[in-house]
N, CA and C of each residue as an Amber inpcrd file, in Angstrom:
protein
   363
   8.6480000  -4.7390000  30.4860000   7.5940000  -3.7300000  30.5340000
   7.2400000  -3.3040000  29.1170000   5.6480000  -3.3620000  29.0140000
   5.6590000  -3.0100000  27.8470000   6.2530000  -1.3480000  27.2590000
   6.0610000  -1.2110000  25.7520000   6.5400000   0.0310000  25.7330000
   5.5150000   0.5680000  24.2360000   4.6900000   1.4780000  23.9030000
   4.3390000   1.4240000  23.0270000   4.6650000   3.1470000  22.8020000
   4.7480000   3.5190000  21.1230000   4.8550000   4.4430000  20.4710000
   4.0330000   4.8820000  19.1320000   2.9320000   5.6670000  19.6010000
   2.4130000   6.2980000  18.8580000   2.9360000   7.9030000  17.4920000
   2.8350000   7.0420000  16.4390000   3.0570000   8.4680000  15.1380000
   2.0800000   8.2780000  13.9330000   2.1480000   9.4760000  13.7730000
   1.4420000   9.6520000  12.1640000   0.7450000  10.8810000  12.7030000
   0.0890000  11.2340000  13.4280000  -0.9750000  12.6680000  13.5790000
  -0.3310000  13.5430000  12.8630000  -1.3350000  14.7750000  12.8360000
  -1.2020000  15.6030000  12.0620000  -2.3880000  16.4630000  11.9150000
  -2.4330000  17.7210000  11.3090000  -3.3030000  18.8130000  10.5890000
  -3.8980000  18.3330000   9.8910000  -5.0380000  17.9150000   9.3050000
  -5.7310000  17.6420000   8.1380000  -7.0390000  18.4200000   8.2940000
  -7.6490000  18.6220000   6.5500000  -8.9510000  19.3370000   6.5600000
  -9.9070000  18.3610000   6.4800000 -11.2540000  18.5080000   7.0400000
 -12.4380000  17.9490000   6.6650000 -12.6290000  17.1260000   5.7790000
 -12.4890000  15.6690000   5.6170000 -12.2370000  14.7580000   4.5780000
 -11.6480000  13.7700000   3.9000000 -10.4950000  14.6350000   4.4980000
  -9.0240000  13.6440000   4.3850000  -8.7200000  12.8130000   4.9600000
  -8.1100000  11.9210000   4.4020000  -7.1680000  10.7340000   5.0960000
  -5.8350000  11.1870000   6.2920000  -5.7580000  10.0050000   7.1450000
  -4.6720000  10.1810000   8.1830000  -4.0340000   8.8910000   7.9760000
  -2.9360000   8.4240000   8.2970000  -2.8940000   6.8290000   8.9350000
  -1.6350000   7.2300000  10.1610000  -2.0410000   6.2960000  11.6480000
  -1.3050000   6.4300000  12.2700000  -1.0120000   4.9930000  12.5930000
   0.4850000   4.7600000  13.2970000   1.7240000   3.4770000  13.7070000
   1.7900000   3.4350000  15.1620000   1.4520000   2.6110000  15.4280000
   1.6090000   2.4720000  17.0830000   2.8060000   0.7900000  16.7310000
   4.1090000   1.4660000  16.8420000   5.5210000   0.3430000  17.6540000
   5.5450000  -0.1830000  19.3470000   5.2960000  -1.6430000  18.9560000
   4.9850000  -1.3100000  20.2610000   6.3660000  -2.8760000  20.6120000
   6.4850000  -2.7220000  21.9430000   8.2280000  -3.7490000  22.8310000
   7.7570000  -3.8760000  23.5780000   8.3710000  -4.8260000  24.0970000
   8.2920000  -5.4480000  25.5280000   7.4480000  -7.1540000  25.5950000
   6.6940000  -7.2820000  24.8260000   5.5980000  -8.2710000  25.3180000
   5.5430000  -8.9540000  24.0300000   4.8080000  -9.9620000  23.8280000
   5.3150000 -11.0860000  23.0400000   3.2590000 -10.3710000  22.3040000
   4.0030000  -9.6680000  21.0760000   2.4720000  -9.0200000  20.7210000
   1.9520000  -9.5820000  20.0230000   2.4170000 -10.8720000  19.4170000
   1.3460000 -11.5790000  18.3720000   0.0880000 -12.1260000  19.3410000
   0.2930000 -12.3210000  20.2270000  -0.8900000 -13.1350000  21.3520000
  -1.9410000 -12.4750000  21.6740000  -1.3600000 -10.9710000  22.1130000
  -2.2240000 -10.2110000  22.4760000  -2.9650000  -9.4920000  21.7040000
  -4.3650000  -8.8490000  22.3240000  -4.9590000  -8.1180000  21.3970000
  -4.2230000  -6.5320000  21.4750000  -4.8130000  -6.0050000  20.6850000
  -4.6820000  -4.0860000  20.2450000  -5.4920000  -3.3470000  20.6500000
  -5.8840000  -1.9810000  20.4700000  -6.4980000  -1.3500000  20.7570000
  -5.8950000   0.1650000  20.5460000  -7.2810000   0.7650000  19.6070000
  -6.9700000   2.3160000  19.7970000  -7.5120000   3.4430000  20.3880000
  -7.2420000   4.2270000  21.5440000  -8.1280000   5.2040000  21.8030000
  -7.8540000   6.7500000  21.9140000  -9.0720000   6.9180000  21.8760000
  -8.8560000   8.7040000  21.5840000  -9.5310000   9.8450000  22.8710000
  -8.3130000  11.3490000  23.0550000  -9.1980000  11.6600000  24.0820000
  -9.1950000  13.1120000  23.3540000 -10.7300000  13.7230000  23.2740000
 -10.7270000  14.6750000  22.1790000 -10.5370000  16.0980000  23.6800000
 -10.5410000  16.7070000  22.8230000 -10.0700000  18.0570000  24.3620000
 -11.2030000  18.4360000  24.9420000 -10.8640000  18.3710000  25.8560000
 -11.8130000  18.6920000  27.0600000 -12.7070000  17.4170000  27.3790000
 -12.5860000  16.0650000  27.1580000 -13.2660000  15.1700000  27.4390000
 -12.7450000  14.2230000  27.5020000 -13.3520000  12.9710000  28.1500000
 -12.8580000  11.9600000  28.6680000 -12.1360000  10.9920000  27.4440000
 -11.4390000  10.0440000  27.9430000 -10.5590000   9.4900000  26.5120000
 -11.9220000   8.1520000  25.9790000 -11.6390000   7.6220000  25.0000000
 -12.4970000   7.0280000  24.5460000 -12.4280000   5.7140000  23.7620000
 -12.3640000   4.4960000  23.7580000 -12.3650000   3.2770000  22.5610000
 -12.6990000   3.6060000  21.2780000 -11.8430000   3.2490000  20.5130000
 -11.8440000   3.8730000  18.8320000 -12.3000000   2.1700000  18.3320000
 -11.0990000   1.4290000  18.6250000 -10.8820000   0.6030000  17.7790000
 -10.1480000  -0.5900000  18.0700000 -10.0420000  -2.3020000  18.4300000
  -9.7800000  -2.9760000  19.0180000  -9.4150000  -4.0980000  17.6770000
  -8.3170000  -5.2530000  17.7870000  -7.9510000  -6.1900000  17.0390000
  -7.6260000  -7.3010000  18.1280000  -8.0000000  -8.4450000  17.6230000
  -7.2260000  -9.3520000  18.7870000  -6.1520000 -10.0910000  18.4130000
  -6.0930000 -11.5680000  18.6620000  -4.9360000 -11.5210000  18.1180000
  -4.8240000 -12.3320000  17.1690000  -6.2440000 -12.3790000  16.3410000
  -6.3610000 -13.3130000  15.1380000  -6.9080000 -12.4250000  14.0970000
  -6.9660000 -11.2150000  14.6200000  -7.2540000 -10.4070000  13.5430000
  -8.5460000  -9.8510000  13.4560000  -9.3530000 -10.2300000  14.3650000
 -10.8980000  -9.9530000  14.7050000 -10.6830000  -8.1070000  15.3140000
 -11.5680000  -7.6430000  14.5980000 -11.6720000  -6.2550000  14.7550000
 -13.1650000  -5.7690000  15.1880000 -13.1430000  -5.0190000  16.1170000
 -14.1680000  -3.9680000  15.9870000 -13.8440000  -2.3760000  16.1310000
 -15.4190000  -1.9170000  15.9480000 -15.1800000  -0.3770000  15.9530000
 -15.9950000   0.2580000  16.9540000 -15.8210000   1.9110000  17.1450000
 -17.0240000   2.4480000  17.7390000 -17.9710000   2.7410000  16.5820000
 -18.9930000   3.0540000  16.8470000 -19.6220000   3.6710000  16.0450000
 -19.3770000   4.8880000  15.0710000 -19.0440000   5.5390000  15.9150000
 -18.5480000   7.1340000  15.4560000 -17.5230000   7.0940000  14.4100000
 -16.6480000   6.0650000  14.4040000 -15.9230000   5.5090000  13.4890000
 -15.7500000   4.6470000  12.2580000 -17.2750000   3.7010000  12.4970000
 -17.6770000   2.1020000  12.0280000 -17.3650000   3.1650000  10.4360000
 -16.8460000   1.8460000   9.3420000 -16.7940000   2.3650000   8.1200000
 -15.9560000   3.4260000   7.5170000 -15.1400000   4.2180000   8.3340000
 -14.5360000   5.2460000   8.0410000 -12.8560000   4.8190000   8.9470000
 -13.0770000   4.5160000   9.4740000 -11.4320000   3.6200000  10.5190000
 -10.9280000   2.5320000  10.4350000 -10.1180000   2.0160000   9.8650000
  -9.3700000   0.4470000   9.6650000  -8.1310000  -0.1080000  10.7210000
  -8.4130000  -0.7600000  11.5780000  -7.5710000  -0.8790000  12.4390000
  -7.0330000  -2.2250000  11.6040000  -5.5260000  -2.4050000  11.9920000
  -4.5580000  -3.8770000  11.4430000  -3.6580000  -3.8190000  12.3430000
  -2.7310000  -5.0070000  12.2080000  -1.4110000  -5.3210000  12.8770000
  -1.0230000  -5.6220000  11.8350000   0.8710000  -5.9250000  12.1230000
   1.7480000  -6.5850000  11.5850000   2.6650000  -7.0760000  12.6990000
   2.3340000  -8.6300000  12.9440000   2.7590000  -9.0200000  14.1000000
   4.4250000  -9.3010000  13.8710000   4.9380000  -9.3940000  12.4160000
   6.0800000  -9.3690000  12.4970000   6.8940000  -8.1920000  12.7210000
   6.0960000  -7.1050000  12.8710000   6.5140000  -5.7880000  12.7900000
   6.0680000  -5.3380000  14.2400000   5.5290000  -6.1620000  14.8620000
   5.3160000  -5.2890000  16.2560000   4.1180000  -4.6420000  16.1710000
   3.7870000  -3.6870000  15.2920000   2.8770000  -2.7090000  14.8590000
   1.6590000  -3.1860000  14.6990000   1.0720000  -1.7020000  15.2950000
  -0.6090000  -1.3070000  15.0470000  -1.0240000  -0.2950000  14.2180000
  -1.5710000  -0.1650000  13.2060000  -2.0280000   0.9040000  12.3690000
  -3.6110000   1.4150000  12.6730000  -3.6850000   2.6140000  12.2380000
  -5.2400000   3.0700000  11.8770000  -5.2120000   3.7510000  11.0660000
  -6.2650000   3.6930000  10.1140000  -6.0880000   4.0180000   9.0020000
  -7.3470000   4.8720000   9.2760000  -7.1960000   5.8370000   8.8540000
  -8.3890000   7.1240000   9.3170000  -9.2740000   7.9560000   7.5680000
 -10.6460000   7.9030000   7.0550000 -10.7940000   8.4270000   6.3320000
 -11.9170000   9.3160000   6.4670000 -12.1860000  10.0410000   5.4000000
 -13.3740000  10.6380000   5.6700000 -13.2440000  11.4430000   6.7950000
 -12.1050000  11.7530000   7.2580000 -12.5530000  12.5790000   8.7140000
 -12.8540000  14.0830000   8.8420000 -13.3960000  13.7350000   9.8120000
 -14.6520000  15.3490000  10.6610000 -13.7570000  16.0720000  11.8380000
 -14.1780000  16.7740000  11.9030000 -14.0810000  17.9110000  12.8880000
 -13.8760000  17.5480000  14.6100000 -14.8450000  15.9460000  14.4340000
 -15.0140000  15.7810000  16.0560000 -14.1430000  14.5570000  15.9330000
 -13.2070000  14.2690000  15.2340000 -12.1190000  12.9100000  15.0540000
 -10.9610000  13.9350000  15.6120000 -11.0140000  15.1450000  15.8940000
  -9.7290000  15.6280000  16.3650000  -9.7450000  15.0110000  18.1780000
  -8.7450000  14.7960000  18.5480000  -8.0840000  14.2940000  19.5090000
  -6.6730000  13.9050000  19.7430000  -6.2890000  13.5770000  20.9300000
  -5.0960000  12.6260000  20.9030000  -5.5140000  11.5260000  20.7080000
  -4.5610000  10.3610000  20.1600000  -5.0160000   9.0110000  19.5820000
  -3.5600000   8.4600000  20.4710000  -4.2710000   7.4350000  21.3490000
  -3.0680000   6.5900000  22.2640000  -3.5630000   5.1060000  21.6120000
  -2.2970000   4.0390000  21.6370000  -2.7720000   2.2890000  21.7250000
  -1.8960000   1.9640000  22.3710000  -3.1930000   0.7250000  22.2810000
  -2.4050000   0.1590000  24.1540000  -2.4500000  -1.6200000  23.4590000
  -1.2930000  -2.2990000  24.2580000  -1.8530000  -4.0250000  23.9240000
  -3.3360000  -4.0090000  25.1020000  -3.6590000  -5.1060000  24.9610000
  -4.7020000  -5.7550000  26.1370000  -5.5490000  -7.1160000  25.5570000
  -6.5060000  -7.2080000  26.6400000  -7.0030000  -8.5690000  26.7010000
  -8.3930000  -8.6120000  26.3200000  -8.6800000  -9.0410000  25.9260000
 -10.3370000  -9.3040000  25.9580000 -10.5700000 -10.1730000  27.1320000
 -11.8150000 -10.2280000  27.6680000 -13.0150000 -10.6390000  29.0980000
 -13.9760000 -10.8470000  28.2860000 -14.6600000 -11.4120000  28.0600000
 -16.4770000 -11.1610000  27.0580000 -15.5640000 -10.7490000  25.9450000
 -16.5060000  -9.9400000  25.7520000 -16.3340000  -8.9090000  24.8270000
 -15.6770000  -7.6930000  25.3310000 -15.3870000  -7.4610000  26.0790000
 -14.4580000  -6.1180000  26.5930000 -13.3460000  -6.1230000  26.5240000
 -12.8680000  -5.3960000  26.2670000 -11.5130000  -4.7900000  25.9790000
 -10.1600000  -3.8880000  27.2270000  -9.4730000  -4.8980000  27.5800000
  -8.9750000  -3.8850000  28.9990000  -7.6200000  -3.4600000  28.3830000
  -6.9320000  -2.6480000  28.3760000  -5.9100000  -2.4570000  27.9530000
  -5.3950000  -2.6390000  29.4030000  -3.5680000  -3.5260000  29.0750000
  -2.5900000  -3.7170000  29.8570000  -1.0650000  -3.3210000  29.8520000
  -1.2500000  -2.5990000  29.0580000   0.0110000  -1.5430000  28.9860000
   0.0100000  -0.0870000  29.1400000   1.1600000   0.4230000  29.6330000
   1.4270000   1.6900000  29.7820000   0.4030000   2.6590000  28.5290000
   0.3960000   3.7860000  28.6130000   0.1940000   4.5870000  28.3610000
   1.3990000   5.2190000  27.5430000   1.1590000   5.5820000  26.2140000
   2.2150000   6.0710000  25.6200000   1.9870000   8.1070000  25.3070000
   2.4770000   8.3890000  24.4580000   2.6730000   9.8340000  24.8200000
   1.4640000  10.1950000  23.5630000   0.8450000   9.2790000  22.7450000
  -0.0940000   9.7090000  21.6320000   0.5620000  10.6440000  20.7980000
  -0.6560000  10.3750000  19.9280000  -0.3690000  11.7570000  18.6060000
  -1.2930000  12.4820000  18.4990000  -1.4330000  13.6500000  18.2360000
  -2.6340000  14.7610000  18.1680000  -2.7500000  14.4880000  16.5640000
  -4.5620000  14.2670000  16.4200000  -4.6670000  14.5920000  14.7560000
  -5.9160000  15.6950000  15.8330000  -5.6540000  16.9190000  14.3120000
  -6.4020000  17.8890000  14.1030000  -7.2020000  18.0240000  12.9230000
  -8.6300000  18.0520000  12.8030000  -9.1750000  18.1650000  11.3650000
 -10.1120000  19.4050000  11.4260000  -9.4550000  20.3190000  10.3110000
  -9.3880000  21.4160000  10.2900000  -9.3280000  22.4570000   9.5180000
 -10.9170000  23.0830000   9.0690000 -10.3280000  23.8750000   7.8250000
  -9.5230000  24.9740000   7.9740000
């Protein structure tokens, strides 16, 4: 079963940099793709940020240019690298492995416990 673990959140003001680590077990993760998503309060959760498993990335918009998603498949790990951030980047931030279909993105693992970033003067 997979198992993934989200860290790095945190307090930050208007501007600043974040980077968060998603460890993730269970499943043989170089194959699979990544994925990061966010659910800001009071609203539905949302696609941030997706890698597959050659390294092909995309973004949302809201993010494009300001969010760097990577792996380190010897490390298990998923990073995001967060800059420039606003006010409406506060959320919980969960990643999940999954698959691509088309172009879509399904995540196939559990649900992990996320990290809250807050940006905040």
């Amino acid at each position: 079963q997979v198992r993934v673990a989200e860290s790095g959140g945190g307090l930050v003001q208007p501007g600043e940099s974040l980077d968060l680590t998603c460890g993730i077990a269970g499943s043989i993760f170089a194959s699979n793709a990544a994925g990061w998503y966010r659910q800001p309060p009071g609203k539905q959760r949302e696609l941030v940020a997706t890698i597959n498993s050659v390294g092909r990335t995309n973004y949302a918009d809201s993010v494009k240019g300001r969010f760097t998603i990577s792996r380190d498949n010897a490390e298990n790990t998923v990073y995001l690298q967060m800059k420039s951030l606003k006010p409406e980047d506060t959320a919980v931030y969960y990643c999940t492995l999954g698959t691509f279909i088309g172009t879509n993105y399904h995540p196939n693992s559990r649900w992990g416990q996320g990290t809250q970033v807050t940006v905040s003067s």
